[in-house]
Coordinates of C-alpha atoms in Angstrom, one line a residue:
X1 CA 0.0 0.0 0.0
X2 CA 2.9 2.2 0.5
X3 CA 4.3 1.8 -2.2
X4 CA 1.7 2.4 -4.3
X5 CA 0.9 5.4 -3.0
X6 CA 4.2 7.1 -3.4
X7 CA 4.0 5.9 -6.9
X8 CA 0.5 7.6 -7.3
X9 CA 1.4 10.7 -5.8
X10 CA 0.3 10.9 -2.2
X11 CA 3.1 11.0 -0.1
X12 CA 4.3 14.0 -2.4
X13 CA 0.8 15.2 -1.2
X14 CA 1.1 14.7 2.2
X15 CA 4.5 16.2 2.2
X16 CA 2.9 19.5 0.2
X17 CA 0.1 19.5 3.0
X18 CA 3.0 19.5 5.8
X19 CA 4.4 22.7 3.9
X20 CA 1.5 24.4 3.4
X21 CA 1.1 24.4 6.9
X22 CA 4.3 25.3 7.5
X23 CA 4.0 28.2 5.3
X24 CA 0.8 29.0 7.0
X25 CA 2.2 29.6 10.6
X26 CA 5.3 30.9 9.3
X27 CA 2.9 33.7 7.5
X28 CA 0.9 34.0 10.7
X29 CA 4.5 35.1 12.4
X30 CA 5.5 37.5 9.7
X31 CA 2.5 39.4 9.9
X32 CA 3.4 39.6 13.8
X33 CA 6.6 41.4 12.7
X34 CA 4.6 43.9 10.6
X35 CA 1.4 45.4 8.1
X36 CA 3.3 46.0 5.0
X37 CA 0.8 48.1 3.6
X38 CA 2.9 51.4 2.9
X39 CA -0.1 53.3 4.2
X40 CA 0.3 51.6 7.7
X41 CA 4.1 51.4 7.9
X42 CA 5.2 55.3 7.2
X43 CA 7.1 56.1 9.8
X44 CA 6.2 58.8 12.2
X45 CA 5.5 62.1 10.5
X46 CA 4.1 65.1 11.9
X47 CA 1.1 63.2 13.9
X48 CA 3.6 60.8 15.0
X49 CA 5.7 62.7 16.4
X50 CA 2.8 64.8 18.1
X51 CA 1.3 61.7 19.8
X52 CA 5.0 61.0 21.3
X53 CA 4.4 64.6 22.8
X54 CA 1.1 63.6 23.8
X55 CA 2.8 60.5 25.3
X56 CA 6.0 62.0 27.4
X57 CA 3.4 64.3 29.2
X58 CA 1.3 61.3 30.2
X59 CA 3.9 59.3 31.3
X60 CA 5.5 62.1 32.9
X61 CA 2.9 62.8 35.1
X62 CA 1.1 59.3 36.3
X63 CA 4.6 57.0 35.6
X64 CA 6.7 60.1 36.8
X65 CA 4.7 60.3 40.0
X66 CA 4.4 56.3 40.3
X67 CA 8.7 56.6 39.6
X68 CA 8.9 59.1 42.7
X69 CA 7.4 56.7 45.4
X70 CA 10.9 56.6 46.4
X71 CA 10.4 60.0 47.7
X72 CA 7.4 59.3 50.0
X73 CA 8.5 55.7 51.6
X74 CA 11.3 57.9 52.8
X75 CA 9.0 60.5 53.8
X76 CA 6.5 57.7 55.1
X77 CA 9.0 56.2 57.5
X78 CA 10.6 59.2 59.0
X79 CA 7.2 60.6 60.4
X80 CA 3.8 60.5 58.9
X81 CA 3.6 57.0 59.0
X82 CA 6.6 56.3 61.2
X83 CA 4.6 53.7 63.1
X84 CA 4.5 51.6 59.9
X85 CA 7.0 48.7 58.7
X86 CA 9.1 49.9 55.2
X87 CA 7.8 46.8 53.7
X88 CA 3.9 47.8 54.5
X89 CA 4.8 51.4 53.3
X90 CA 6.2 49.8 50.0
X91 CA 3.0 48.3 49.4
X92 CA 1.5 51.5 48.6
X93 CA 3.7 51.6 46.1
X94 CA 3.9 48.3 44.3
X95 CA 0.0 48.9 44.7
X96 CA 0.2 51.6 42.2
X97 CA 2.5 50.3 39.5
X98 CA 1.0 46.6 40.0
X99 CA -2.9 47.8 39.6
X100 CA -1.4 50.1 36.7
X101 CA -0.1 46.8 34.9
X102 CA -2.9 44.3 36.3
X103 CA -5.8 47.3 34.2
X104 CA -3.1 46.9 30.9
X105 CA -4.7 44.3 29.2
X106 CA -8.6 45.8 30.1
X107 CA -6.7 49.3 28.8
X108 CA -5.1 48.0 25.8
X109 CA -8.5 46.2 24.4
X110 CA -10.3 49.4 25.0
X111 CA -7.5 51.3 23.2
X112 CA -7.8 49.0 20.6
X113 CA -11.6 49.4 20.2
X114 CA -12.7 53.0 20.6
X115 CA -9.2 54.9 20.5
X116 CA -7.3 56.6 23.3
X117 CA -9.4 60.1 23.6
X118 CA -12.2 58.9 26.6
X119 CA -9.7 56.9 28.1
X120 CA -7.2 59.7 28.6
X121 CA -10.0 62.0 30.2
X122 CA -10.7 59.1 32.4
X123 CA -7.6 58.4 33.5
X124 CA -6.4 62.0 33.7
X125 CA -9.4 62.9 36.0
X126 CA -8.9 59.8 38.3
X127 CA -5.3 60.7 38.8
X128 CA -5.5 64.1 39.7
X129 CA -9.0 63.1 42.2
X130 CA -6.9 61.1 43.8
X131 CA -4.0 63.3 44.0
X132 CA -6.4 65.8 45.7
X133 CA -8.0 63.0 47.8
X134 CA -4.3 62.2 49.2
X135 CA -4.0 66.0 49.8
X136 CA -6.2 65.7 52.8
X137 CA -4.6 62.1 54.4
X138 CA -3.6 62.8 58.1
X139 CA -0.4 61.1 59.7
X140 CA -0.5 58.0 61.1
X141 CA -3.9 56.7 59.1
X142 CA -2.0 54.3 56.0
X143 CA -5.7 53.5 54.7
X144 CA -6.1 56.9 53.5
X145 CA -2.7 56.9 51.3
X146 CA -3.4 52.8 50.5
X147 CA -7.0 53.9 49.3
X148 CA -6.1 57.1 47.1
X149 CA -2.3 56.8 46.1
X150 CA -2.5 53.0 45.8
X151 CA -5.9 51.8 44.7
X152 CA -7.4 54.8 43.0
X153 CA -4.2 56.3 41.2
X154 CA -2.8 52.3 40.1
X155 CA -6.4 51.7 38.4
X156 CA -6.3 55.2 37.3
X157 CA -3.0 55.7 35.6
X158 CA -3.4 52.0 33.7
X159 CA -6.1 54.1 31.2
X160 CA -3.6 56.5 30.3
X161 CA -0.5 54.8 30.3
X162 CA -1.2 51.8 28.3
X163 CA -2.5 54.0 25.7
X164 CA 0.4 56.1 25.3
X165 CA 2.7 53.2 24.7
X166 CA 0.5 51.3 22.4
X167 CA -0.4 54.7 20.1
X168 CA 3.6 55.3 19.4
X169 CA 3.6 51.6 18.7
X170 CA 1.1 52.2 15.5
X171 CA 2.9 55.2 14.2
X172 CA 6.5 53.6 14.1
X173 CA 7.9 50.6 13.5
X174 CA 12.0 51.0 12.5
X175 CA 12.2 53.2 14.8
X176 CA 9.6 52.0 17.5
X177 CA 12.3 51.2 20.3
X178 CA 13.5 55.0 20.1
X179 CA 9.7 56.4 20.0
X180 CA 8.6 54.2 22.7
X181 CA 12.5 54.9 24.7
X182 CA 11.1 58.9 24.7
X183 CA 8.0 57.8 26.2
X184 CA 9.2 56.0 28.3
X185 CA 11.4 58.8 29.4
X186 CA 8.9 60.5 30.1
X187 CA 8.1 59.1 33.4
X188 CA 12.2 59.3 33.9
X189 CA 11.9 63.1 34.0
X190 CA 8.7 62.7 36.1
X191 CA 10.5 60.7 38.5
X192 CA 13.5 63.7 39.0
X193 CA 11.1 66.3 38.6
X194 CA 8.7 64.9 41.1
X195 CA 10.8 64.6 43.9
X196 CA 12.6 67.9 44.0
X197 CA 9.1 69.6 43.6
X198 CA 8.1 67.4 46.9
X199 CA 11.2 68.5 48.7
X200 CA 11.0 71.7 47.6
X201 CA 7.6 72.7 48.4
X202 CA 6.2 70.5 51.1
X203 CA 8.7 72.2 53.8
X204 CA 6.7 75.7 52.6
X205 CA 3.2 74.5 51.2
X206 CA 2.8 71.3 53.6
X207 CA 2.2 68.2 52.0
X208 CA -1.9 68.9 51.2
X209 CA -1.2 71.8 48.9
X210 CA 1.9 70.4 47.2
X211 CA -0.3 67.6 46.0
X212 CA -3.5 69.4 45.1
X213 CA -0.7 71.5 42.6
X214 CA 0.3 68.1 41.5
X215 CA -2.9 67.6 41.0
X216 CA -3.7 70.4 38.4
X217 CA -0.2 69.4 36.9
X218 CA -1.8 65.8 36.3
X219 CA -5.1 68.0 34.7
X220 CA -3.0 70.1 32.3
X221 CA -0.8 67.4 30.7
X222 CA -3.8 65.5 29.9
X223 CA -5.5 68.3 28.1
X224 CA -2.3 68.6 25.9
X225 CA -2.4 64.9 25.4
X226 CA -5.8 64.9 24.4
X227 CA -5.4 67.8 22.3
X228 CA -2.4 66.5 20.4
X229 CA -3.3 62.8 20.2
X230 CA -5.4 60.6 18.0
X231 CA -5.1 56.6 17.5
X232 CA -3.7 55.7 14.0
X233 CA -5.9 52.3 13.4
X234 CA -9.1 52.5 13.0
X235 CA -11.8 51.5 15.7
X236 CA -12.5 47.6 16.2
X237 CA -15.8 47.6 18.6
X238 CA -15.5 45.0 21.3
X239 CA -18.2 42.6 20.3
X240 CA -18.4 40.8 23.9
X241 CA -16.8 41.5 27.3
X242 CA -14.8 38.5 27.1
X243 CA -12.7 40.4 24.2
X244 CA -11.3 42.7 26.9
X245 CA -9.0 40.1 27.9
X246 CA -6.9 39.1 25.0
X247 CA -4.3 36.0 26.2
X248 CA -3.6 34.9 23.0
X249 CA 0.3 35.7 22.9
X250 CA 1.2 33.3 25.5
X251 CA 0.3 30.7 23.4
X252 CA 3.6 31.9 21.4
X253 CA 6.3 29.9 23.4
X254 CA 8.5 33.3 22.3
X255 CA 6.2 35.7 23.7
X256 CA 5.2 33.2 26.9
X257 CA 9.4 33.2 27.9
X258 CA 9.8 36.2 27.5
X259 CA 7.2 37.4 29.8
X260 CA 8.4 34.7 32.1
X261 CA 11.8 36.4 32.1
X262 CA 10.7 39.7 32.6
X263 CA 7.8 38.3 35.7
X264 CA 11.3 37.7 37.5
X265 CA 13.3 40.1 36.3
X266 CA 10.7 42.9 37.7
X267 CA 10.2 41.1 41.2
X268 CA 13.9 42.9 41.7
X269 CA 14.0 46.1 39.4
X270 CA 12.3 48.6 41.5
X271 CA 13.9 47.6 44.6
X272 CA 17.0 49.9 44.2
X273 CA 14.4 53.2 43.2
X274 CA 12.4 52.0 46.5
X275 CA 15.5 51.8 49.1
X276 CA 18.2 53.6 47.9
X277 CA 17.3 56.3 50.0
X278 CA 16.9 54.7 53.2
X279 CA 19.8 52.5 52.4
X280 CA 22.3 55.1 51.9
X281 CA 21.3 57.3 55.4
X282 CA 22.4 54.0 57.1
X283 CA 26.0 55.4 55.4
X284 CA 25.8 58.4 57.3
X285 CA 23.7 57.7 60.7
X286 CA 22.3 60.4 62.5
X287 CA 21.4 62.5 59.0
X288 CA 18.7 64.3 59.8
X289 CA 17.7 66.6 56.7
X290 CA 16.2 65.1 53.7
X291 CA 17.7 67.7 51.5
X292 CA 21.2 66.4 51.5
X293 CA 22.7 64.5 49.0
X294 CA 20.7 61.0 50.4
X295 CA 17.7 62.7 49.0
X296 CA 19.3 62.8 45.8
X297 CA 19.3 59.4 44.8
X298 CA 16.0 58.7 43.6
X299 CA 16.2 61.6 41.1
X300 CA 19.8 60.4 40.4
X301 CA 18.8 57.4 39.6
X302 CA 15.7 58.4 36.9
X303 CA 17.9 60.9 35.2
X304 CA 20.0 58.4 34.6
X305 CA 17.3 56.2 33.4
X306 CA 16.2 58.9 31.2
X307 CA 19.2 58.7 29.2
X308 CA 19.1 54.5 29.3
X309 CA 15.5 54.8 27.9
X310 CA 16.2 57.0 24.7
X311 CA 19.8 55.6 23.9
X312 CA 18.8 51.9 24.5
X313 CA 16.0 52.8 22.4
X314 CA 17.7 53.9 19.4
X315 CA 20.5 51.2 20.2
X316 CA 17.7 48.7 20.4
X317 CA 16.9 49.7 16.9
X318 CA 20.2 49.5 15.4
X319 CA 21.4 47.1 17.2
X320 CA 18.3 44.7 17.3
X321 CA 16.0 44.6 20.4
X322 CA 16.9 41.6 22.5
X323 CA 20.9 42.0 21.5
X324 CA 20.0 45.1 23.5
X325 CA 17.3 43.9 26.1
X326 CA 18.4 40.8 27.8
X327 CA 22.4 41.9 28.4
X328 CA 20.9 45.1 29.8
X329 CA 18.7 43.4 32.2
X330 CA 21.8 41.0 32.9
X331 CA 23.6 43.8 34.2
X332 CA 21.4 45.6 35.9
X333 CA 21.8 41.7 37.8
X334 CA 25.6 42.2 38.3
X335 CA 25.2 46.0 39.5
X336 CA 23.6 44.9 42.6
X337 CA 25.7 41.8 43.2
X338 CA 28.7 43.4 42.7
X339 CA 28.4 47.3 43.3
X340 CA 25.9 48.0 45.6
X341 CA 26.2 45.4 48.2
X342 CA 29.9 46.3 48.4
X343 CA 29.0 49.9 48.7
X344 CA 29.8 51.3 52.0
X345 CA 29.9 55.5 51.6
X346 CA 27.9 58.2 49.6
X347 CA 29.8 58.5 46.6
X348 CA 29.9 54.5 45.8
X349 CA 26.2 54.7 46.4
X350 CA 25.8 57.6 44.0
X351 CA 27.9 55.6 41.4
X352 CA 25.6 52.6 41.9
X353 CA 22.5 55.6 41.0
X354 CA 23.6 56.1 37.5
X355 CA 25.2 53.3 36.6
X356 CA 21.8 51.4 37.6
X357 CA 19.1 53.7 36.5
X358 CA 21.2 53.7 32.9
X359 CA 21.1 50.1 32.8
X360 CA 17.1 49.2 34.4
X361 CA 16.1 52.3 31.7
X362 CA 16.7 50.2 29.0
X363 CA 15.4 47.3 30.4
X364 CA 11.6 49.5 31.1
X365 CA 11.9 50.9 27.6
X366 CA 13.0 48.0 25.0
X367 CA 10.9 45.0 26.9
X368 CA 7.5 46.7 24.8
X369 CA 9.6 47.4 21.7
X370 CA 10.5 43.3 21.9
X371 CA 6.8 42.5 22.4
X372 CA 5.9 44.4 19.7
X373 CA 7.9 42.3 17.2
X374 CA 6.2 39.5 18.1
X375 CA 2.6 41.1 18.1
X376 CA -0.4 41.9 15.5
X377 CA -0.2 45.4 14.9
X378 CA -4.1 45.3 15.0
X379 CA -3.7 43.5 18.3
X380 CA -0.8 45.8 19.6
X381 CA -2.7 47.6 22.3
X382 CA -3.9 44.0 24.2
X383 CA -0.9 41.9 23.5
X384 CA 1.5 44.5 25.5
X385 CA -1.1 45.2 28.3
X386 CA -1.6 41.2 28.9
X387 CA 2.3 40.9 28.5
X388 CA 2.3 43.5 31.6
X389 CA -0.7 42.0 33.2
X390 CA 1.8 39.1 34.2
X391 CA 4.3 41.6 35.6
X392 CA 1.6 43.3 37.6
X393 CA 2.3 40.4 40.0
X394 CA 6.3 40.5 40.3
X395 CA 5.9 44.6 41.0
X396 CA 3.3 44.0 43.4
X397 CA 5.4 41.5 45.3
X398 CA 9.0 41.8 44.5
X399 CA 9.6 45.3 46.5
X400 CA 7.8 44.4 49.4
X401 CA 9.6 41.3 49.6
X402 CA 12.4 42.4 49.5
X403 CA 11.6 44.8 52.3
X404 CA 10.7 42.2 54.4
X405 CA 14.1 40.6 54.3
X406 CA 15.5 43.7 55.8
X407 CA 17.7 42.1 58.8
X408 CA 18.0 46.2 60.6
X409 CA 16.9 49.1 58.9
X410 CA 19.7 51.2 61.4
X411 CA 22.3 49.3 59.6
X412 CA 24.0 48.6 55.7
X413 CA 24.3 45.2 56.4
X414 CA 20.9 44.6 57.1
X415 CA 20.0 45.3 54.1
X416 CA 23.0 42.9 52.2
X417 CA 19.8 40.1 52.1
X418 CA 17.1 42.7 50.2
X419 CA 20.4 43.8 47.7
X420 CA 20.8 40.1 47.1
X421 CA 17.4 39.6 45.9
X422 CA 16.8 42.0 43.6
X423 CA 20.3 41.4 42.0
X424 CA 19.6 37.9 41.7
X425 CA 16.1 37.9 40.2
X426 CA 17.1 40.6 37.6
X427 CA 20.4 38.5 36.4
X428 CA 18.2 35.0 35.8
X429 CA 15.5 37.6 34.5
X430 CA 17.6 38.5 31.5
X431 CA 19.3 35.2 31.1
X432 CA 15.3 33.7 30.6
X433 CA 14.8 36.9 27.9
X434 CA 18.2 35.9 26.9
X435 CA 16.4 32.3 25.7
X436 CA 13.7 34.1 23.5
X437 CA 16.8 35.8 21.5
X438 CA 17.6 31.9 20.6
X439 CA 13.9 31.1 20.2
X440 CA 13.4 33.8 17.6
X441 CA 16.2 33.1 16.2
X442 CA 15.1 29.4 16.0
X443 CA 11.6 30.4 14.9
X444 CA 13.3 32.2 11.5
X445 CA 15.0 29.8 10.3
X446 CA 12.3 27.4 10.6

């Protein structure tokens, strides 16, 4: 029987059937890479270029705020909620980014269906309510910041942020590491803009008044965005609830490891913006004003990152994403291994600063870029906010964590354990994104 059917023709038919297949998948991954309709693949432009404006202010004042938490667990511990463990005070803040990244895939469906314009009222309006809601917290009551700066800013900012990042996404795609690096960078000059304007002010408003003028910061940058910004693909109405939640991509095993990687790699990166601060006054015990040097760090740290976003962007582009991503992330690994647990005075911790927000810039900036490749362009929007939906859970538990393994807050070695950690989970982090590279790689060639 077998012979005769290679004689009549059907194992060449079976073979054809097993190519056509083949060719079938490998078509379904190409059009992951890209729409080659010349109408949907110009590059940027003027509108571009006017929704990364639109962008940079959104991300530079929900992620710029989210990026200065640093600033208030120092705050937090030295007085208004002094009574409070580090690690329950660093919940508020994984709170916020972890709700922010939990709402991405919800945000990024929405995006996808009706455009960016109602969401970025929404989410500008909750962000600066509960900016103004904080602004009347008392000391010593942690509900009131979990509540407002926690819970209502996390599920807030998710509307607007998602958004920004997937509507850059649309407009380029050569050069969508670099757009989405100046987004991102946004947020960077948030985070050392933030801070100073803290310091600065609450010693003269108080802390209620410096936040209600956050507050109509947050109002003002949203208007621009609106103003400015207009989604590039047109509307796909949801036609259940059920397409809200798009998990498709992990069924990619490229897209599935990759998020894996960056699940662990994020359980350590924002450990360093969270306790820098309070690490470094245990370098110069008995420092008692937070306008020294110590207070420095944070916004050290996300200037540095500024430049890591928009260079590691356009290196990402050159140079090819994950040649870029997974080293980065690697190092970020081997700075806290190998600098800042040996770091015993001001100046070695300020090294660490740069050197690290540099490095964990490019890892925040090129990680969507990556996902991107490996995404519909259609589907753009839900594949990065389920991607991050994953990651919601490593920023929600990684920094508290962390804090918990805090041996003696009074001393640098107590914290040699929280250092370890985060070092540790970042270096296997990029070493698992490391593994998509070769699974991309495997997938082309295939």
């Amino acid at each position: 029987m077998s012979d005769r059917g290679e004689k009549d023709g059907q194992q060449p038919t079976r073979v054809s059937i097993t190519q056509h297949h083949e060719q079938n998948r490998q078509s379904q991954d190409d059009s992951t890479e890209s729409i080659v309709s010349p109408e949907n693949n110009a590059e940027g432009g003027l509108e571009g270029w006017l929704n990364v404006l639109g962008s940079v202010l959104v991300y530079f004042t929900t992620f710029g705020f989210i990026n200065s938490f640093g600033f208030f667990q120092s705050y937090y511990e030295k007085g208004f909620l002094s009574s409070y463990q580090p690690a329950v005070i660093a919940f508020i803040g994984t709170l916020q980014i972890s709700l922010l990244y939990v709402m991405s895939p919800v945000a990024g469906s929405l995006f996808d269906a009706y455009g960016l314009k109602y969401l970025y009222a929404g989410a500008g309006l909750g962000c600066s309510l509960s900016l103004v809601l904080l602004s009347f917290s008392q000391p010593g009551q942690i509900w009131a910041p979990f509540l407002t700066q926690g819970l209502l800013f996390g599920l807030c900012s998710a509307f607007g942020v998602q958004p920004a990042l997937s509507v850059v996404g649309q407009y380029f795609q050569k050069r969508r590491a670099l757009a989405m690096g100046i987004v991102a960078a946004g947020s960077s000059v948030g985070g050392v803009a933030f801070p100073f304007l803290f310091s600065g002010l609450i010693p003269v408003l108080g802390l209620g008044w410096t936040l209600r003028l956050s507050a109509l910061i947050c109002i003002i940058c949203y208007t621009v965005a609106i103003l400015v910004s207009n989604s590039r693909q047109p509307p796909q109405a949801l036609k259940s609830v059920r397409e809200l939640l798009d998990f498709g991509g992990y069924r990619d095993l490229r897209y599935s490891v990759l998020a894996v990687g960056t699940f662990i790699g994020s359980l350590g990166l924002y450990v360093p913006y969270y306790y820098i601060e309070s690490y470094a006054l245990t370098l110069r015990p008995g420092m008692e004003n937070p306008s020294g040097i110590v207070s420095a760090l944070l916004p050290l740290i996300n200037a540095s990152s500024l430049f890591g976003r928009i260079l590691g962007g356009q290196a990402a582009d050159k140079l090819g994403r994950l040649n870029v991503l997974w080293p980065m992330t690697g190092t970020c690994g081997i700075l806290c291994l190998l600098f800042w647990i040996f770091a015993t005075n001001i100046a070695e911790a300020v090294a660490f600063s740069i050197l690290y927000g540099f490095c964990s810039g490019i890892f925040i900036s090129v990680t969507p870029a990556v996902v991107g490749e490996i995404s519909p362009k259609d589907k753009l929007g839900a594949r990065i906010g389920a991607f991050f939906g994953l990651t919601a859970v490593a920023t929600l538990a990684g920094s508290p964590a962390a804090g918990a393994l805090i041996q003696d807050s009074s001393r640098r070695t107590g914290y040699l354990p929280l250092i370890a950690f985060s070092g540790a989970s970042l270096l296997l982090g990029g070493l698992l994104q490391g593994w998509t590279q070769i699974l991309i790689k495997r997938n082309r060639s295939h």
